[in-house]
Amino acid sequence: METINTALCSYGLSGRVFHAPFIDLHPGFQLAGSWERTKKLMQENYPRVKSYPSLEALLTDEKVKLVVVNTPTYTHYDYTKQALLADKYVI
């Protein structure tokens, strides 16, 4: 089975507690990293992943196939649209 390289749009509470642990443990997914604007915290828990400085950097990473839009609700439409236009799958 091919694993799905997955990146988060945020490594705040939902990314840290819900999304990253599930993705990291599930054999069908590979945690690729997260967009982190200021606090670069994800690599403390997952040293092998990337910390993307911008959404654009995350979306241009050809290894990323699935994007989890786990940001505030008012950003969902815009970020999801950008990810879809970048030919990514989105949750």
CSV table of N, CA, C and O in Angstrom, one decimal:
chain,number,residue,atom,x,y,z
A,1,MET,N,0.8,-1.2,0.0
A,1,MET,CA,0.0,0.0,0.0
A,1,MET,C,0.9,1.2,0.0
A,1,MET,O,1.8,1.3,0.8
A,2,GLU,N,0.6,2.2,-0.9
A,2,GLU,CA,1.3,3.4,-0.9
A,2,GLU,C,0.8,4.3,0.2
A,2,GLU,O,-0.4,4.5,0.4
A,3,THR,N,1.8,5.0,0.9
A,3,THR,CA,1.3,5.9,1.9
A,3,THR,C,1.0,7.3,1.3
A,3,THR,O,1.6,7.7,0.3
A,4,ILE,N,0.2,8.0,2.0
A,4,ILE,CA,-0.3,9.3,1.6
A,4,ILE,C,0.5,10.4,2.4
A,4,ILE,O,0.3,10.5,3.6
A,5,ASN,N,1.4,11.1,1.7
A,5,ASN,CA,2.1,12.2,2.4
A,5,ASN,C,1.2,13.3,2.7
A,5,ASN,O,0.5,13.9,1.8
A,6,THR,N,1.1,13.7,4.0
A,6,THR,CA,0.1,14.6,4.5
A,6,THR,C,0.7,15.7,5.2
A,6,THR,O,1.6,15.5,6.1
A,7,ALA,N,0.2,16.9,5.0
A,7,ALA,CA,0.7,18.1,5.7
A,7,ALA,C,-0.5,18.8,6.3
A,7,ALA,O,-1.6,18.8,5.8
A,8,LEU,N,-0.2,19.5,7.5
A,8,LEU,CA,-1.2,20.2,8.2
A,8,LEU,C,-1.1,21.7,7.9
A,8,LEU,O,0.1,22.2,7.6
A,9,CYS,N,-2.2,22.4,7.9
A,9,CYS,CA,-2.1,23.9,7.7
A,9,CYS,C,-1.8,24.6,9.1
A,9,CYS,O,-1.6,25.8,9.1
A,10,SER,N,-1.8,23.8,10.1
A,10,SER,CA,-1.6,24.5,11.5
A,10,SER,C,-1.1,23.4,12.4
A,10,SER,O,-1.6,22.3,12.4
A,11,TYR,N,-0.2,23.8,13.3
A,11,TYR,CA,0.2,22.9,14.4
A,11,TYR,C,-0.1,23.5,15.7
A,11,TYR,O,0.7,23.5,16.6
A,12,GLY,N,-1.3,23.9,15.8
A,12,GLY,CA,-1.8,24.4,17.1
A,12,GLY,C,-2.5,23.3,17.9
A,12,GLY,O,-2.1,22.1,17.7
A,13,LEU,N,-3.5,23.6,18.6
A,13,LEU,CA,-4.1,22.5,19.4
A,13,LEU,C,-4.6,21.4,18.6
A,13,LEU,O,-4.3,20.2,18.9
A,14,SER,N,-5.4,21.6,17.6
A,14,SER,CA,-6.0,20.5,16.8
A,14,SER,C,-4.9,19.7,16.1
A,14,SER,O,-5.0,18.5,16.0
A,15,GLY,N,-3.9,20.4,15.6
A,15,GLY,CA,-2.8,19.7,14.9
A,15,GLY,C,-2.0,18.8,15.8
A,15,GLY,O,-1.6,17.7,15.6
A,16,ARG,N,-1.7,19.4,17.0
A,16,ARG,CA,-0.8,18.7,18.0
A,16,ARG,C,-1.6,17.6,18.7
A,16,ARG,O,-1.0,16.5,18.9
A,17,VAL,N,-2.9,17.8,19.0
A,17,VAL,CA,-3.6,16.8,19.8
A,17,VAL,C,-4.3,15.7,18.9
A,17,VAL,O,-4.4,14.6,19.3
A,18,PHE,N,-4.9,16.2,17.8
A,18,PHE,CA,-5.8,15.3,17.0
A,18,PHE,C,-5.1,14.8,15.7
A,18,PHE,O,-5.0,13.6,15.5
A,19,HIS,N,-4.7,15.7,14.9
A,19,HIS,CA,-4.3,15.4,13.5
A,19,HIS,C,-2.9,14.7,13.4
A,19,HIS,O,-2.8,13.6,12.8
A,20,ALA,N,-1.9,15.3,13.9
A,20,ALA,CA,-0.5,14.8,13.8
A,20,ALA,C,-0.4,13.4,14.4
A,20,ALA,O,0.2,12.5,13.7
A,21,PRO,N,-0.9,13.2,15.6
A,21,PRO,CA,-0.7,11.8,16.2
A,21,PRO,C,-1.4,10.7,15.4
A,21,PRO,O,-0.8,9.7,15.2
A,22,PHE,N,-2.6,11.0,14.9
A,22,PHE,CA,-3.3,10.0,14.1
A,22,PHE,C,-2.5,9.7,12.8
A,22,PHE,O,-2.3,8.6,12.4
A,23,ILE,N,-2.2,10.8,12.1
A,23,ILE,CA,-1.4,10.7,10.8
A,23,ILE,C,-0.1,9.9,11.0
A,23,ILE,O,0.3,9.1,10.2
A,24,ASP,N,0.6,10.3,12.1
A,24,ASP,CA,1.9,9.6,12.4
A,24,ASP,C,1.7,8.2,12.7
A,24,ASP,O,2.6,7.4,12.3
A,25,LEU,N,0.7,7.7,13.3
A,25,LEU,CA,0.5,6.3,13.7
A,25,LEU,C,-0.2,5.5,12.7
A,25,LEU,O,0.0,4.3,12.6
A,26,HIS,N,-0.9,6.1,11.8
A,26,HIS,CA,-1.7,5.3,10.8
A,26,HIS,C,-0.7,4.8,9.7
A,26,HIS,O,0.0,5.7,9.1
A,27,PRO,N,-0.7,3.5,9.4
A,27,PRO,CA,0.3,3.1,8.3
A,27,PRO,C,0.0,3.5,6.9
A,27,PRO,O,0.8,3.5,6.0
A,28,GLY,N,-1.2,4.1,6.7
A,28,GLY,CA,-1.6,4.6,5.3
A,28,GLY,C,-1.2,6.0,5.1
A,28,GLY,O,-1.3,6.5,4.0
A,29,PHE,N,-0.6,6.7,6.1
A,29,PHE,CA,-0.3,8.1,6.0
A,29,PHE,C,1.2,8.3,6.4
A,29,PHE,O,1.7,7.6,7.2
A,30,GLN,N,1.8,9.3,5.8
A,30,GLN,CA,3.1,9.8,6.2
A,30,GLN,C,3.0,11.2,6.5
A,30,GLN,O,2.6,12.0,5.7
A,31,LEU,N,3.4,11.6,7.8
A,31,LEU,CA,3.3,13.0,8.2
A,31,LEU,C,4.5,13.7,7.5
A,31,LEU,O,5.6,13.5,7.8
A,32,ALA,N,4.1,14.7,6.7
A,32,ALA,CA,5.1,15.5,5.9
A,32,ALA,C,5.6,16.7,6.7
A,32,ALA,O,6.7,17.2,6.6
A,33,GLY,N,4.6,17.4,7.4
A,33,GLY,CA,5.0,18.6,8.1
A,33,GLY,C,3.8,19.5,8.3
A,33,GLY,O,2.6,19.0,8.1
A,34,SER,N,4.0,20.7,8.6
A,34,SER,CA,3.0,21.7,8.9
A,34,SER,C,3.4,23.1,8.6
A,34,SER,O,4.6,23.4,8.7
A,35,TRP,N,2.5,23.9,8.2
A,35,TRP,CA,2.7,25.3,8.0
A,35,TRP,C,2.8,25.9,9.4
A,35,TRP,O,1.9,25.8,10.2
A,36,GLU,N,4.0,26.6,9.7
A,36,GLU,CA,4.1,27.2,11.0
A,36,GLU,C,4.7,28.6,10.8
A,36,GLU,O,5.9,28.7,10.4
A,37,ARG,N,3.9,29.6,11.0
A,37,ARG,CA,4.4,30.9,10.8
A,37,ARG,C,5.4,31.4,11.7
A,37,ARG,O,6.4,32.0,11.3
A,38,THR,N,5.2,31.2,13.0
A,38,THR,CA,6.2,31.8,14.0
A,38,THR,C,6.8,30.7,14.8
A,38,THR,O,8.0,30.5,14.8
A,39,LYS,N,6.0,30.0,15.6
A,39,LYS,CA,6.5,29.0,16.5
A,39,LYS,C,6.8,27.7,15.7
A,39,LYS,O,5.9,27.1,15.2
A,40,LYS,N,8.0,27.3,15.7
A,40,LYS,CA,8.4,26.1,15.0
A,40,LYS,C,8.5,24.9,16.0
A,40,LYS,O,9.5,24.5,16.4
A,41,LEU,N,7.3,24.4,16.3
A,41,LEU,CA,7.1,23.5,17.4
A,41,LEU,C,7.0,22.0,16.9
A,41,LEU,O,7.3,21.1,17.6
A,42,MET,N,6.6,21.8,15.7
A,42,MET,CA,6.3,20.5,15.2
A,42,MET,C,7.5,19.6,15.2
A,42,MET,O,7.4,18.4,15.6
A,43,GLN,N,8.7,20.1,14.9
A,43,GLN,CA,9.9,19.3,14.8
A,43,GLN,C,10.4,18.9,16.2
A,43,GLN,O,11.2,17.9,16.3
A,44,GLU,N,9.9,19.5,17.2
A,44,GLU,CA,10.2,19.0,18.6
A,44,GLU,C,9.6,17.6,18.8
A,44,GLU,O,10.2,16.8,19.5
A,45,ASN,N,8.4,17.4,18.3
A,45,ASN,CA,7.7,16.1,18.4
A,45,ASN,C,7.9,15.2,17.3
A,45,ASN,O,7.8,14.0,17.5
A,46,TYR,N,8.2,15.7,16.1
A,46,TYR,CA,8.3,14.9,14.9
A,46,TYR,C,9.6,15.5,14.1
A,46,TYR,O,9.4,16.2,13.2
A,47,PRO,N,10.8,15.1,14.6
A,47,PRO,CA,12.0,15.7,14.0
A,47,PRO,C,12.2,15.5,12.5
A,47,PRO,O,12.9,16.3,11.9
A,48,ARG,N,11.6,14.5,11.9
A,48,ARG,CA,11.8,14.2,10.5
A,48,ARG,C,10.9,15.0,9.5
A,48,ARG,O,11.0,14.9,8.3
A,49,VAL,N,10.0,15.8,10.1
A,49,VAL,CA,9.0,16.5,9.2
A,49,VAL,C,9.5,17.9,8.9
A,49,VAL,O,10.4,18.4,9.5
A,50,LYS,N,8.9,18.5,7.9
A,50,LYS,CA,9.2,19.9,7.5
A,50,LYS,C,8.3,20.9,8.3
A,50,LYS,O,7.1,20.6,8.5
A,51,SER,N,8.9,22.1,8.5
A,51,SER,CA,8.1,23.2,9.0
A,51,SER,C,8.0,24.2,7.8
A,51,SER,O,9.1,24.8,7.4
A,52,TYR,N,6.9,24.3,7.2
A,52,TYR,CA,6.7,25.2,6.1
A,52,TYR,C,6.5,26.6,6.5
A,52,TYR,O,5.7,26.9,7.4
A,53,PRO,N,7.3,27.6,5.9
A,53,PRO,CA,7.1,29.0,6.3
A,53,PRO,C,5.9,29.7,5.8
A,53,PRO,O,5.5,30.8,6.3
A,54,SER,N,5.2,29.1,4.8
A,54,SER,CA,4.0,29.7,4.2
A,54,SER,C,3.2,28.6,3.6
A,54,SER,O,3.6,27.5,3.4
A,55,LEU,N,1.9,29.0,3.4
A,55,LEU,CA,1.0,28.0,2.7
A,55,LEU,C,1.5,27.7,1.3
A,55,LEU,O,1.4,26.6,0.9
A,56,GLU,N,2.0,28.7,0.6
A,56,GLU,CA,2.6,28.5,-0.7
A,56,GLU,C,3.7,27.5,-0.7
A,56,GLU,O,3.8,26.6,-1.6
A,57,ALA,N,4.6,27.5,0.3
A,57,ALA,CA,5.7,26.5,0.4
A,57,ALA,C,5.1,25.1,0.6
A,57,ALA,O,5.6,24.2,0.0
A,58,LEU,N,4.1,25.0,1.4
A,58,LEU,CA,3.5,23.7,1.6
A,58,LEU,C,2.9,23.2,0.3
A,58,LEU,O,3.0,22.0,0.0
A,59,LEU,N,2.1,24.1,-0.4
A,59,LEU,CA,1.4,23.7,-1.6
A,59,LEU,C,2.3,23.4,-2.7
A,59,LEU,O,1.9,22.6,-3.7
A,60,THR,N,3.5,23.9,-2.8
A,60,THR,CA,4.4,23.6,-3.9
A,60,THR,C,5.3,22.4,-3.6
A,60,THR,O,6.1,22.0,-4.5
A,61,ASP,N,5.2,21.8,-2.4
A,61,ASP,CA,6.0,20.6,-2.2
A,61,ASP,C,5.3,19.5,-2.9
A,61,ASP,O,4.2,19.1,-2.5
A,62,GLU,N,5.9,19.0,-3.9
A,62,GLU,CA,5.4,17.9,-4.7
A,62,GLU,C,5.2,16.6,-4.0
A,62,GLU,O,4.4,15.8,-4.4
A,63,LYS,N,5.9,16.4,-2.9
A,63,LYS,CA,5.7,15.2,-2.1
A,63,LYS,C,4.4,15.2,-1.3
A,63,LYS,O,3.8,14.1,-1.0
A,64,VAL,N,3.8,16.4,-1.0
A,64,VAL,CA,2.6,16.5,-0.2
A,64,VAL,C,1.4,16.2,-1.2
A,64,VAL,O,1.2,16.8,-2.2
A,65,LYS,N,0.6,15.2,-0.8
A,65,LYS,CA,-0.6,14.8,-1.6
A,65,LYS,C,-1.9,15.2,-0.9
A,65,LYS,O,-2.9,15.5,-1.6
A,66,LEU,N,-1.9,15.3,0.4
A,66,LEU,CA,-3.1,15.6,1.2
A,66,LEU,C,-2.8,16.7,2.1
A,66,LEU,O,-1.8,16.7,2.8
A,67,VAL,N,-3.7,17.7,2.2
A,67,VAL,CA,-3.6,18.8,3.1
A,67,VAL,C,-4.8,18.8,4.0
A,67,VAL,O,-5.9,18.7,3.6
A,68,VAL,N,-4.5,18.9,5.3
A,68,VAL,CA,-5.5,19.0,6.3
A,68,VAL,C,-5.6,20.5,6.7
A,68,VAL,O,-4.7,21.1,7.2
A,69,VAL,N,-6.8,21.1,6.4
A,69,VAL,CA,-7.1,22.5,6.7
A,69,VAL,C,-7.7,22.6,8.1
A,69,VAL,O,-8.9,22.6,8.2
A,70,ASN,N,-6.8,22.7,9.0
A,70,ASN,CA,-7.2,22.7,10.4
A,70,ASN,C,-6.9,24.1,11.1
A,70,ASN,O,-6.3,24.2,12.1
A,71,THR,N,-7.4,25.1,10.4
A,71,THR,CA,-7.2,26.5,10.7
A,71,THR,C,-8.5,27.0,11.2
A,71,THR,O,-9.5,26.4,11.0
A,72,PRO,N,-8.6,28.3,11.6
A,72,PRO,CA,-9.9,28.9,11.9
A,72,PRO,C,-10.9,28.8,10.8
A,72,PRO,O,-10.5,28.9,9.6
A,73,THR,N,-12.1,28.6,11.1
A,73,THR,CA,-13.2,28.4,10.2
A,73,THR,C,-13.2,29.4,9.0
A,73,THR,O,-13.4,29.0,7.9
A,74,TYR,N,-13.0,30.7,9.3
A,74,TYR,CA,-13.1,31.7,8.3
A,74,TYR,C,-12.0,31.5,7.2
A,74,TYR,O,-12.1,32.1,6.1
A,75,THR,N,-11.0,30.7,7.4
A,75,THR,CA,-9.9,30.5,6.4
A,75,THR,C,-10.2,29.3,5.6
A,75,THR,O,-9.5,29.1,4.6
A,76,HIS,N,-11.1,28.4,6.0
A,76,HIS,CA,-11.3,27.1,5.3
A,76,HIS,C,-11.5,27.2,3.8
A,76,HIS,O,-10.9,26.5,3.0
A,77,TYR,N,-12.4,28.1,3.4
A,77,TYR,CA,-12.7,28.2,1.9
A,77,TYR,C,-11.5,28.6,1.2
A,77,TYR,O,-11.1,27.9,0.2
A,78,ASP,N,-10.8,29.6,1.6
A,78,ASP,CA,-9.7,30.1,0.8
A,78,ASP,C,-8.5,29.1,0.8
A,78,ASP,O,-8.0,28.9,-0.3
A,79,TYR,N,-8.2,28.5,1.9
A,79,TYR,CA,-7.1,27.6,2.0
A,79,TYR,C,-7.4,26.3,1.2
A,79,TYR,O,-6.6,25.7,0.5
A,80,THR,N,-8.7,25.9,1.3
A,80,THR,CA,-9.1,24.7,0.6
A,80,THR,C,-9.0,24.9,-0.9
A,80,THR,O,-8.5,24.1,-1.7
A,81,LYS,N,-9.5,26.0,-1.3
A,81,LYS,CA,-9.5,26.4,-2.7
A,81,LYS,C,-8.1,26.4,-3.3
A,81,LYS,O,-7.8,25.9,-4.3
A,82,GLN,N,-7.2,27.0,-2.5
A,82,GLN,CA,-5.8,27.1,-2.9
A,82,GLN,C,-5.1,25.7,-3.0
A,82,GLN,O,-4.4,25.4,-4.0
A,83,ALA,N,-5.5,24.9,-2.1
A,83,ALA,CA,-4.9,23.5,-2.1
A,83,ALA,C,-5.5,22.7,-3.3
A,83,ALA,O,-4.7,22.0,-3.9
A,84,LEU,N,-6.8,22.8,-3.5
A,84,LEU,CA,-7.3,22.1,-4.7
A,84,LEU,C,-6.7,22.6,-6.0
A,84,LEU,O,-6.5,21.8,-6.9
A,85,LEU,N,-6.5,23.9,-6.1
A,85,LEU,CA,-5.9,24.5,-7.3
A,85,LEU,C,-4.5,24.0,-7.5
A,85,LEU,O,-3.9,24.0,-8.6
A,86,ALA,N,-3.8,23.6,-6.3
A,86,ALA,CA,-2.5,23.1,-6.4
A,86,ALA,C,-2.5,21.6,-6.6
A,86,ALA,O,-1.4,21.0,-6.5
A,87,ASP,N,-3.6,21.1,-6.9
A,87,ASP,CA,-3.8,19.6,-7.2
A,87,ASP,C,-3.5,18.7,-6.0
A,87,ASP,O,-2.9,17.7,-6.1
A,88,LYS,N,-4.0,19.2,-4.8
A,88,LYS,CA,-3.9,18.4,-3.6
A,88,LYS,C,-5.2,17.9,-3.2
A,88,LYS,O,-6.3,18.5,-3.5
A,89,TYR,N,-5.2,16.8,-2.5
A,89,TYR,CA,-6.5,16.3,-1.8
A,89,TYR,C,-6.6,17.1,-0.5
A,89,TYR,O,-5.6,17.6,0.0
A,90,VAL,N,-7.8,17.3,-0.1
A,90,VAL,CA,-8.0,18.2,1.1
A,90,VAL,C,-9.0,17.5,2.1
A,90,VAL,O,-10.0,17.0,1.7
A,91,ILE,N,-8.7,17.7,3.4
A,91,ILE,CA,-9.6,17.4,4.4
A,91,ILE,C,-9.8,18.6,5.2
A,91,ILE,O,-8.9,19.3,5.5
